[in-house]
């Protein structure tokens, strides 16, 4: 059986995501397992996810994915490097053969050569000089790569693809020697590109000729402008996504989720003000990606601004992008500390599976990778063995709470509370199982 891993946000799940899954099934062996690592209720751009983790899981399992696991939120809301690194580590732990990802560049050897270039001292020196001139990292990277003929490769999904490949440290088998220069993780999983069709990740407008595929960014933009009415994006989403949008965000929903989303950012801003006023600078400085300069800018911005939009404009600078500000805001609200972002996998939470996914979990369980609940009356020797084995995969949240004694679990629960506070969403404890009996 060939095992394929995907990393996605499914925010929301659209026809482009469906195309990727269908292409995997078309290109790969008939007996192929597909596992998706998804961000949960908070996403990498530093915001609540429009689709929550359970909606993402339901749609994915109904469209060809066999198992869905969650990228912990303290990693899912960080920069591309952390997001990619930890997602790939999860797929490697799950023993996936390939990680399939979409990129604007279809030739993996081009990305391979860029990675080799980024290791060169002349490139590093040039990049640093461009950043010293006040350019952002992404702008500096594009300018530096342009000097070597690779400027057009600095696009959203190519950047993520490079990060996935960097985190892997494996050989792609290409004539250039693969990724043997990479030193980060030395994982066994290999990369495989399916070129993105039609849509750019961050597009804001769409040509009339594009009939069925649009980016999640475009879809969210239309939904926000049209009060969540899914009829306006029906051409770009599978039927299951449409059903969920209609049920939860459409005009038929009496609670009118669309209005909640319009007011969400201002509610977040009020909570941010509260946190900064109630907690000392000493405590806030412990937050991941926070330092004295950033603290001063954010504190001053909060004091001078009456709305979240004004706050972002006030704090933004050439070296401090809005996306980074939004990620730091979430770090503050969720209390994600520097100590928590340690690049370790303390646990892997399974959100859902079908029959094939269930069978694969049983295989991993035999390898002592899935938590095996035992009696409270276990012997002392068994307790010692439990502490020293490698059972990081959990199918029930309560077992994570009982067995993982870490600040990270508290951060996840902070996420549950924020979701309930701002969106009235309750956290579920058990995975979603499609047409199957309870996992044993």
CSV table of C-alpha atoms in Angstrom, one decimal:
chain,number,residue,atom,x,y,z
A,1,UNK,CA,0.0,0.0,0.0
A,2,UNK,CA,1.3,3.4,-1.0
A,3,UNK,CA,0.9,6.0,1.8
A,4,UNK,CA,0.4,9.6,0.7
A,5,UNK,CA,0.4,12.7,3.0
A,6,UNK,CA,-1.2,16.1,2.4
A,7,UNK,CA,-0.9,19.3,4.4
A,8,UNK,CA,-3.8,21.7,4.1
A,9,UNK,CA,-5.9,24.3,5.8
A,10,UNK,CA,-9.2,23.5,3.9
A,11,UNK,CA,-10.4,26.9,4.8
A,12,UNK,CA,-12.8,26.1,3.2
A,13,UNK,CA,-12.4,22.8,1.2
A,14,UNK,CA,-12.8,23.8,-2.5
A,15,UNK,CA,-12.5,22.3,-6.0
A,16,UNK,CA,-8.8,22.8,-6.1
A,17,UNK,CA,-8.4,20.6,-3.0
A,18,UNK,CA,-10.6,18.0,-4.6
A,19,UNK,CA,-8.5,18.2,-7.8
A,20,UNK,CA,-5.4,17.4,-5.8
A,21,UNK,CA,-7.0,14.3,-4.2
A,22,UNK,CA,-8.3,13.1,-7.5
A,23,UNK,CA,-4.9,13.6,-9.2
A,24,UNK,CA,-3.2,11.6,-6.4
A,25,UNK,CA,-5.7,8.7,-7.0
A,26,UNK,CA,-5.1,9.0,-10.8
A,27,UNK,CA,-1.3,9.1,-10.6
A,28,UNK,CA,-0.6,6.7,-7.8
A,29,UNK,CA,-1.3,3.0,-7.1
A,30,UNK,CA,-4.8,1.8,-6.8
A,31,UNK,CA,-4.2,0.7,-3.2
A,32,UNK,CA,-3.3,4.2,-1.9
A,33,UNK,CA,-3.9,5.6,1.6
A,34,UNK,CA,-4.3,9.4,1.9
A,35,UNK,CA,-3.7,11.1,5.2
A,36,UNK,CA,-4.3,14.9,5.7
A,37,UNK,CA,-2.6,17.1,8.3
A,38,UNK,CA,-4.9,20.1,8.8
A,39,UNK,CA,-4.7,23.2,10.8
A,40,UNK,CA,-7.7,23.3,13.2
A,41,UNK,CA,-9.7,26.3,14.4
A,42,UNK,CA,-6.8,28.7,13.8
A,43,UNK,CA,-4.8,29.2,10.7
A,44,UNK,CA,-1.3,30.2,9.5
A,45,UNK,CA,-2.3,33.7,8.4
A,46,UNK,CA,-3.1,34.5,12.1
A,47,UNK,CA,-6.8,34.2,12.3
A,48,UNK,CA,-9.7,32.0,13.2
A,49,UNK,CA,-10.4,29.4,10.6
A,50,UNK,CA,-13.7,30.0,8.6
A,51,UNK,CA,-14.2,26.2,8.6
A,52,UNK,CA,-13.6,24.6,12.0
A,53,UNK,CA,-11.6,21.4,12.4
A,54,UNK,CA,-14.7,19.2,12.4
A,55,UNK,CA,-16.1,20.7,9.2
A,56,UNK,CA,-12.8,20.3,7.5
A,57,UNK,CA,-12.6,16.7,8.7
A,58,UNK,CA,-16.1,15.8,7.5
A,59,UNK,CA,-15.6,17.3,4.0
A,60,UNK,CA,-12.1,15.7,3.6
A,61,UNK,CA,-13.3,12.2,4.6
A,62,UNK,CA,-16.2,12.5,2.2
A,63,UNK,CA,-13.9,13.4,-0.7
A,64,UNK,CA,-11.2,10.7,-0.7
A,65,UNK,CA,-9.1,11.4,2.4
A,66,UNK,CA,-8.8,8.3,4.6
A,67,UNK,CA,-7.6,9.9,7.9
A,68,UNK,CA,-7.3,13.5,9.2
A,69,UNK,CA,-5.0,14.6,11.9
A,70,UNK,CA,-4.6,18.0,13.4
A,71,UNK,CA,-1.5,20.3,13.3
A,72,UNK,CA,-1.4,21.6,16.9
A,73,UNK,CA,-2.5,25.2,17.0
A,74,UNK,CA,0.7,26.5,18.6
A,75,UNK,CA,2.4,25.4,15.3
A,76,UNK,CA,-0.5,26.1,12.9
A,77,UNK,CA,-0.5,29.9,13.6
A,78,UNK,CA,3.2,30.4,13.1
A,79,UNK,CA,5.3,31.3,10.1
A,80,UNK,CA,5.7,29.1,7.0
A,81,UNK,CA,8.9,27.5,8.2
A,82,UNK,CA,7.3,26.3,11.5
A,83,UNK,CA,4.0,25.4,9.9
A,84,UNK,CA,5.7,23.3,7.2
A,85,UNK,CA,8.4,21.7,9.4
A,86,UNK,CA,5.9,20.4,12.0
A,87,UNK,CA,3.3,19.2,9.4
A,88,UNK,CA,6.0,17.2,7.6
A,89,UNK,CA,7.3,15.8,10.9
A,90,UNK,CA,3.8,14.5,11.7
A,91,UNK,CA,3.5,12.9,8.2
A,92,UNK,CA,6.9,11.3,8.7
A,93,UNK,CA,5.9,9.9,12.1
A,94,UNK,CA,2.8,8.5,10.5
A,95,UNK,CA,5.1,6.7,8.1
A,96,UNK,CA,3.9,8.3,4.9
A,97,UNK,CA,5.9,7.5,1.7
A,98,UNK,CA,5.3,10.8,0.0
A,99,UNK,CA,4.1,14.2,0.9
A,100,UNK,CA,2.1,15.7,-2.0
A,101,UNK,CA,1.8,19.4,-2.2
A,102,UNK,CA,0.6,22.0,-4.7
A,103,UNK,CA,3.1,24.5,-6.1
A,104,UNK,CA,3.2,27.0,-8.9
A,105,UNK,CA,6.5,25.4,-10.1
A,106,UNK,CA,5.9,21.9,-11.5
A,107,UNK,CA,9.5,20.9,-11.7
A,108,UNK,CA,10.8,19.7,-8.3
A,109,UNK,CA,14.4,20.0,-9.6
A,110,UNK,CA,14.0,23.8,-9.9
A,111,UNK,CA,13.0,24.0,-6.2
A,112,UNK,CA,15.9,21.6,-5.4
A,113,UNK,CA,18.4,24.0,-7.1
A,114,UNK,CA,16.9,27.0,-5.2
A,115,UNK,CA,17.6,25.2,-1.9
A,116,UNK,CA,21.2,24.5,-3.0
A,117,UNK,CA,21.5,28.2,-4.0
A,118,UNK,CA,20.2,29.3,-0.6
A,119,UNK,CA,23.0,27.4,1.1
A,120,UNK,CA,25.7,29.5,-0.7
A,121,UNK,CA,27.5,32.2,1.2
A,122,UNK,CA,27.1,34.8,-1.6
A,123,UNK,CA,23.3,34.3,-1.6
A,124,UNK,CA,23.1,34.6,2.2
A,125,UNK,CA,25.2,37.8,2.2
A,126,UNK,CA,23.1,39.4,-0.5
A,127,UNK,CA,19.9,38.5,1.3
A,128,UNK,CA,21.1,40.0,4.6
A,129,UNK,CA,22.2,43.2,2.8
A,130,UNK,CA,18.7,43.6,1.2
A,131,UNK,CA,17.0,43.1,4.5
A,132,UNK,CA,19.3,45.7,6.1
A,133,UNK,CA,17.9,48.2,3.6
A,134,UNK,CA,14.5,47.8,5.1
A,135,UNK,CA,13.0,45.2,2.8
A,136,UNK,CA,10.8,42.4,4.3
A,137,UNK,CA,12.2,38.9,4.2
A,138,UNK,CA,9.9,37.8,1.4
A,139,UNK,CA,10.8,40.9,-0.7
A,140,UNK,CA,14.5,40.4,0.0
A,141,UNK,CA,14.2,36.8,-1.0
A,142,UNK,CA,12.5,37.6,-4.3
A,143,UNK,CA,15.1,40.3,-5.1
A,144,UNK,CA,18.0,38.0,-4.2
A,145,UNK,CA,16.6,35.1,-6.2
A,146,UNK,CA,16.0,37.5,-9.2
A,147,UNK,CA,19.7,38.0,-9.5
A,148,UNK,CA,20.1,34.3,-10.1
A,149,UNK,CA,17.1,34.0,-12.5
A,150,UNK,CA,14.6,32.6,-10.0
A,151,UNK,CA,12.6,35.7,-9.0
A,152,UNK,CA,9.4,34.4,-10.5
A,153,UNK,CA,9.4,31.4,-8.2
A,154,UNK,CA,8.7,33.5,-5.0
A,155,UNK,CA,5.0,32.7,-4.8
A,156,UNK,CA,2.9,31.5,-1.9
A,157,UNK,CA,2.8,27.8,-2.6
A,158,UNK,CA,6.4,27.6,-3.9
A,159,UNK,CA,7.5,29.2,-0.6
A,160,UNK,CA,5.6,26.5,1.3
A,161,UNK,CA,7.0,23.8,-1.0
A,162,UNK,CA,10.5,24.9,-0.3
A,163,UNK,CA,9.8,24.8,3.5
A,164,UNK,CA,8.4,21.3,3.2
A,165,UNK,CA,11.5,20.2,1.3
A,166,UNK,CA,13.8,21.9,3.7
A,167,UNK,CA,12.2,20.3,6.7
A,168,UNK,CA,12.5,16.9,5.1
A,169,UNK,CA,16.3,16.5,4.5
A,170,UNK,CA,15.8,13.6,2.1
A,171,UNK,CA,16.9,12.8,-1.4
A,172,UNK,CA,14.4,13.4,-4.1
A,173,UNK,CA,16.3,11.2,-6.5
A,174,UNK,CA,16.9,14.1,-9.0
A,175,UNK,CA,20.0,14.4,-11.1
A,176,UNK,CA,21.2,17.3,-9.0
A,177,UNK,CA,21.7,15.0,-6.1
A,178,UNK,CA,18.3,15.6,-4.5
A,179,UNK,CA,18.2,17.4,-1.1
A,180,UNK,CA,21.3,15.8,0.3
A,181,UNK,CA,22.5,19.3,1.3
A,182,UNK,CA,19.7,19.7,3.7
A,183,UNK,CA,20.6,19.2,7.4
A,184,UNK,CA,17.4,19.9,9.3
A,185,UNK,CA,15.5,16.7,10.0
A,186,UNK,CA,16.7,13.9,7.8
A,187,UNK,CA,13.2,12.5,7.5
A,188,UNK,CA,12.3,9.5,5.3
A,189,UNK,CA,9.2,10.9,3.6
A,190,UNK,CA,9.8,12.2,0.0
A,191,UNK,CA,8.2,15.2,-1.8
A,192,UNK,CA,5.9,15.0,-4.8
A,193,UNK,CA,4.5,18.1,-6.6
A,194,UNK,CA,1.1,18.4,-8.3
A,195,UNK,CA,1.1,21.8,-10.0
A,196,UNK,CA,-1.6,24.1,-8.9
A,197,UNK,CA,-4.2,24.6,-11.6
A,198,UNK,CA,-5.6,28.0,-12.5
A,199,UNK,CA,-5.8,29.8,-9.2
A,200,UNK,CA,-3.2,31.7,-7.2
A,201,UNK,CA,-3.2,31.2,-3.5
A,202,UNK,CA,-3.7,34.9,-2.6
A,203,UNK,CA,-5.8,36.1,-5.6
A,204,UNK,CA,-8.4,38.7,-4.9
A,205,UNK,CA,-10.0,38.8,-8.3
A,206,UNK,CA,-10.9,36.0,-10.6
A,207,UNK,CA,-11.3,35.9,-14.4
A,208,UNK,CA,-14.6,35.0,-15.9
A,209,UNK,CA,-13.0,32.1,-17.8
A,210,UNK,CA,-12.2,30.4,-14.6
A,211,UNK,CA,-15.3,28.3,-14.2
A,212,UNK,CA,-14.7,25.9,-11.3
A,213,UNK,CA,-11.5,26.6,-9.3
A,214,UNK,CA,-10.8,29.6,-7.1
A,215,UNK,CA,-8.5,30.1,-4.1
A,216,UNK,CA,-9.7,29.8,-0.5
A,217,UNK,CA,-8.8,33.5,-0.1
A,218,UNK,CA,-11.1,34.5,-2.9
A,219,UNK,CA,-13.9,32.3,-1.7
A,220,UNK,CA,-13.7,33.7,1.9
A,221,UNK,CA,-13.6,37.2,0.5
A,222,UNK,CA,-16.8,36.7,-1.5
A,223,UNK,CA,-18.5,35.0,1.5
A,224,UNK,CA,-17.6,37.8,3.8
A,225,UNK,CA,-18.9,40.4,1.4
A,226,UNK,CA,-22.1,38.5,0.7
A,227,UNK,CA,-23.0,37.7,4.4
A,228,UNK,CA,-21.9,34.1,4.0
A,229,UNK,CA,-24.3,33.2,1.2
A,230,UNK,CA,-22.8,30.0,-0.3
A,231,UNK,CA,-24.7,30.5,-3.6
A,232,UNK,CA,-22.1,33.1,-4.6
A,233,UNK,CA,-19.3,30.5,-4.5
A,234,UNK,CA,-21.2,27.4,-5.4
A,235,UNK,CA,-19.3,26.9,-8.7
A,236,UNK,CA,-16.0,26.7,-6.8
A,237,UNK,CA,-16.8,24.2,-4.0
A,238,UNK,CA,-17.9,20.6,-3.8
A,239,UNK,CA,-21.5,19.8,-2.7
A,240,UNK,CA,-20.5,18.8,0.8
A,241,UNK,CA,-18.8,22.2,1.4
A,242,UNK,CA,-21.9,23.9,0.0
A,243,UNK,CA,-24.1,22.0,2.5
A,244,UNK,CA,-21.9,23.0,5.5
A,245,UNK,CA,-21.8,26.6,4.4
A,246,UNK,CA,-25.5,26.7,3.9
A,247,UNK,CA,-26.2,25.1,7.2
A,248,UNK,CA,-23.8,27.2,9.3
A,249,UNK,CA,-23.3,30.5,7.5
A,250,UNK,CA,-26.3,31.0,5.2
A,251,UNK,CA,-29.4,33.1,5.7
A,252,UNK,CA,-31.3,30.0,6.9
A,253,UNK,CA,-29.1,29.9,10.0
A,254,UNK,CA,-31.1,31.8,12.6
A,255,UNK,CA,-28.0,32.7,14.6
A,256,UNK,CA,-26.5,34.3,11.5
A,257,UNK,CA,-22.9,33.1,11.6
A,258,UNK,CA,-22.0,35.6,8.9
A,259,UNK,CA,-22.6,38.5,11.2
A,260,UNK,CA,-20.5,36.9,13.9
A,261,UNK,CA,-17.6,36.8,11.5
A,262,UNK,CA,-17.9,40.5,10.6
A,263,UNK,CA,-17.7,41.4,14.3
A,264,UNK,CA,-15.0,38.8,15.2
A,265,UNK,CA,-11.9,41.0,14.8
A,266,UNK,CA,-13.2,43.8,16.9
A,267,UNK,CA,-14.0,41.3,19.7
A,268,UNK,CA,-10.5,39.9,19.4
A,269,UNK,CA,-9.1,43.5,19.6
A,270,UNK,CA,-11.0,44.2,22.8
A,271,UNK,CA,-9.6,41.0,24.3
A,272,UNK,CA,-6.1,42.0,23.2
A,273,UNK,CA,-6.5,45.3,25.0
A,274,UNK,CA,-7.6,43.5,28.1
A,275,UNK,CA,-4.7,41.1,28.0
A,276,UNK,CA,-2.1,43.9,27.6
A,277,UNK,CA,-3.6,46.0,30.4
A,278,UNK,CA,-4.0,43.1,32.8
A,279,UNK,CA,-0.6,41.3,32.3
A,280,UNK,CA,2.8,42.7,33.0
A,281,UNK,CA,5.4,43.3,30.3
A,282,UNK,CA,7.5,40.5,31.9
A,283,UNK,CA,4.7,38.0,31.1
A,284,UNK,CA,3.9,39.3,27.6
A,285,UNK,CA,7.6,39.1,26.7
A,286,UNK,CA,7.4,35.3,27.2
A,287,UNK,CA,5.1,35.1,24.2
A,288,UNK,CA,6.5,33.5,21.1
A,289,UNK,CA,8.0,35.9,18.6
A,290,UNK,CA,7.8,38.8,21.1
A,291,UNK,CA,10.6,41.1,22.0
A,292,UNK,CA,11.0,44.6,23.5
A,293,UNK,CA,10.6,46.4,20.2
A,294,UNK,CA,7.6,44.5,19.1
A,295,UNK,CA,6.0,44.8,22.6
A,296,UNK,CA,6.5,48.6,22.4
A,297,UNK,CA,4.9,48.9,19.0
A,298,UNK,CA,1.9,46.7,19.9
A,299,UNK,CA,1.3,48.4,23.2
A,300,UNK,CA,1.5,51.8,21.6
A,301,UNK,CA,-0.8,50.7,18.8
A,302,UNK,CA,-3.4,49.3,21.2
A,303,UNK,CA,-3.3,52.6,23.1
A,304,UNK,CA,-3.8,54.8,20.1
A,305,UNK,CA,-6.3,52.7,18.1
A,306,UNK,CA,-10.0,52.3,18.4
A,307,UNK,CA,-10.4,49.5,15.8
A,308,UNK,CA,-8.5,46.4,14.9
A,309,UNK,CA,-7.9,47.6,11.3
A,310,UNK,CA,-6.5,50.9,12.6
A,311,UNK,CA,-4.3,49.0,15.0
A,312,UNK,CA,-2.8,46.9,12.3
A,313,UNK,CA,-2.0,49.9,10.2
A,314,UNK,CA,-0.5,51.7,13.2
A,315,UNK,CA,1.8,48.8,14.1
A,316,UNK,CA,2.8,47.8,10.6
A,317,UNK,CA,6.3,48.7,9.4
A,318,UNK,CA,8.6,47.7,6.5
A,319,UNK,CA,10.1,45.0,8.7
A,320,UNK,CA,7.0,44.1,10.6
A,321,UNK,CA,4.2,42.8,8.2
A,322,UNK,CA,0.5,42.7,9.0
A,323,UNK,CA,0.6,38.9,8.8
A,324,UNK,CA,3.3,38.7,11.5
A,325,UNK,CA,1.3,41.1,13.7
A,326,UNK,CA,-1.8,39.0,13.4
A,327,UNK,CA,0.1,35.9,14.3
A,328,UNK,CA,1.6,37.5,17.3
A,329,UNK,CA,-1.8,38.8,18.4
A,330,UNK,CA,-3.1,35.2,18.3
A,331,UNK,CA,0.0,34.1,20.3
A,332,UNK,CA,-0.9,36.7,22.9
A,333,UNK,CA,-4.6,35.7,23.1
A,334,UNK,CA,-3.8,32.0,23.2
A,335,UNK,CA,-0.8,32.4,25.5
A,336,UNK,CA,1.6,30.6,23.2
A,337,UNK,CA,5.0,31.0,24.8
A,338,UNK,CA,8.5,30.7,23.4
A,339,UNK,CA,8.8,27.6,25.6
A,340,UNK,CA,5.8,25.9,23.9
A,341,UNK,CA,7.2,26.3,20.3
A,342,UNK,CA,10.0,23.8,20.8
A,343,UNK,CA,9.6,21.9,17.5
A,344,UNK,CA,8.8,18.7,19.3
A,345,UNK,CA,5.8,16.4,18.7
A,346,UNK,CA,4.3,15.6,22.1
A,347,UNK,CA,1.2,14.1,20.6
A,348,UNK,CA,-0.7,13.7,17.3
A,349,UNK,CA,-4.5,14.1,17.5
A,350,UNK,CA,-6.6,12.1,15.1
A,351,UNK,CA,-9.7,14.1,14.0
A,352,UNK,CA,-11.4,11.4,11.9
A,353,UNK,CA,-11.0,8.4,9.7
A,354,UNK,CA,-12.8,5.9,7.4
A,355,UNK,CA,-12.4,2.2,7.2
A,356,UNK,CA,-9.1,2.3,5.4
A,357,UNK,CA,-7.8,4.9,7.9
A,358,UNK,CA,-9.1,2.7,10.8
A,359,UNK,CA,-7.2,-0.3,9.4
A,360,UNK,CA,-4.0,1.8,9.1
A,361,UNK,CA,-4.4,3.0,12.7
A,362,UNK,CA,-4.4,-0.6,13.8
A,363,UNK,CA,-1.2,-1.2,11.9
A,364,UNK,CA,0.4,1.8,13.7
A,365,UNK,CA,-1.0,0.5,17.0
A,366,UNK,CA,0.9,-2.8,16.6
A,367,UNK,CA,4.0,-0.7,16.2
A,368,UNK,CA,3.3,1.0,19.5
A,369,UNK,CA,2.7,4.4,17.9
A,370,UNK,CA,-1.0,4.7,18.9
A,371,UNK,CA,-1.9,5.3,22.5
A,372,UNK,CA,-3.2,2.1,24.1
A,373,UNK,CA,-5.4,2.8,27.1
A,374,UNK,CA,-4.6,0.5,30.0
A,375,UNK,CA,-6.2,-0.1,33.4
A,376,UNK,CA,-5.5,2.3,36.2
A,377,UNK,CA,-4.3,-0.8,38.1
A,378,UNK,CA,-1.3,-1.4,35.9
A,379,UNK,CA,1.9,-2.5,37.5
A,380,UNK,CA,4.8,-0.1,38.2
A,381,UNK,CA,6.9,-1.8,35.5
A,382,UNK,CA,4.1,-1.1,33.0
A,383,UNK,CA,4.0,2.5,34.1
A,384,UNK,CA,7.7,2.8,33.4
A,385,UNK,CA,7.3,1.2,30.0
A,386,UNK,CA,4.4,3.6,29.2
A,387,UNK,CA,6.6,6.6,29.9
A,388,UNK,CA,9.4,5.3,27.6
A,389,UNK,CA,7.5,4.1,24.6
A,390,UNK,CA,6.6,6.1,21.5
A,391,UNK,CA,2.8,6.2,21.6
A,392,UNK,CA,2.2,9.7,20.3
A,393,UNK,CA,-1.0,9.1,18.3
A,394,UNK,CA,-4.3,9.7,20.2
A,395,UNK,CA,-7.9,9.2,19.0
A,396,UNK,CA,-9.5,10.8,22.0
A,397,UNK,CA,-8.8,14.2,23.5
A,398,UNK,CA,-9.3,13.1,27.1
A,399,UNK,CA,-6.5,10.7,26.8
A,400,UNK,CA,-4.2,13.5,25.7
A,401,UNK,CA,-5.2,15.5,28.7
A,402,UNK,CA,-4.5,12.5,31.0
A,403,UNK,CA,-1.2,11.5,29.5
A,404,UNK,CA,0.5,14.5,28.1
A,405,UNK,CA,1.7,16.8,30.9
A,406,UNK,CA,2.7,19.9,29.0
A,407,UNK,CA,2.0,23.6,28.7
A,408,UNK,CA,0.9,22.7,25.1
A,409,UNK,CA,-2.3,21.0,26.3
A,410,UNK,CA,-3.2,24.2,28.2
A,411,UNK,CA,-2.7,26.2,25.0
A,412,UNK,CA,-5.0,23.9,23.0
A,413,UNK,CA,-7.6,24.3,25.7
A,414,UNK,CA,-7.2,28.1,25.4
A,415,UNK,CA,-8.1,27.6,21.8
A,416,UNK,CA,-11.3,25.7,22.8
A,417,UNK,CA,-12.2,28.6,25.1
A,418,UNK,CA,-11.6,31.3,22.5
A,419,UNK,CA,-13.7,29.4,19.9
A,420,UNK,CA,-16.6,29.1,22.4
A,421,UNK,CA,-16.2,32.7,23.6
A,422,UNK,CA,-16.2,34.3,20.1
A,423,UNK,CA,-18.1,31.8,17.9
A,424,UNK,CA,-20.1,29.8,20.4
A,425,UNK,CA,-18.4,26.6,19.2
A,426,UNK,CA,-18.1,23.6,21.5
A,427,UNK,CA,-15.1,21.3,21.2
A,428,UNK,CA,-15.7,17.7,20.5
A,429,UNK,CA,-13.7,15.0,22.3
A,430,UNK,CA,-13.9,12.0,19.9
A,431,UNK,CA,-12.9,11.6,16.3
A,432,UNK,CA,-15.3,11.7,13.4
A,433,UNK,CA,-15.7,8.2,12.0
A,434,UNK,CA,-17.3,7.6,8.6
A,435,UNK,CA,-19.4,4.5,8.3
A,436,UNK,CA,-17.4,2.6,10.9
A,437,UNK,CA,-17.6,1.1,14.3
A,438,UNK,CA,-15.8,2.7,17.3
A,439,UNK,CA,-12.0,2.4,17.0
A,440,UNK,CA,-10.7,-0.2,19.5
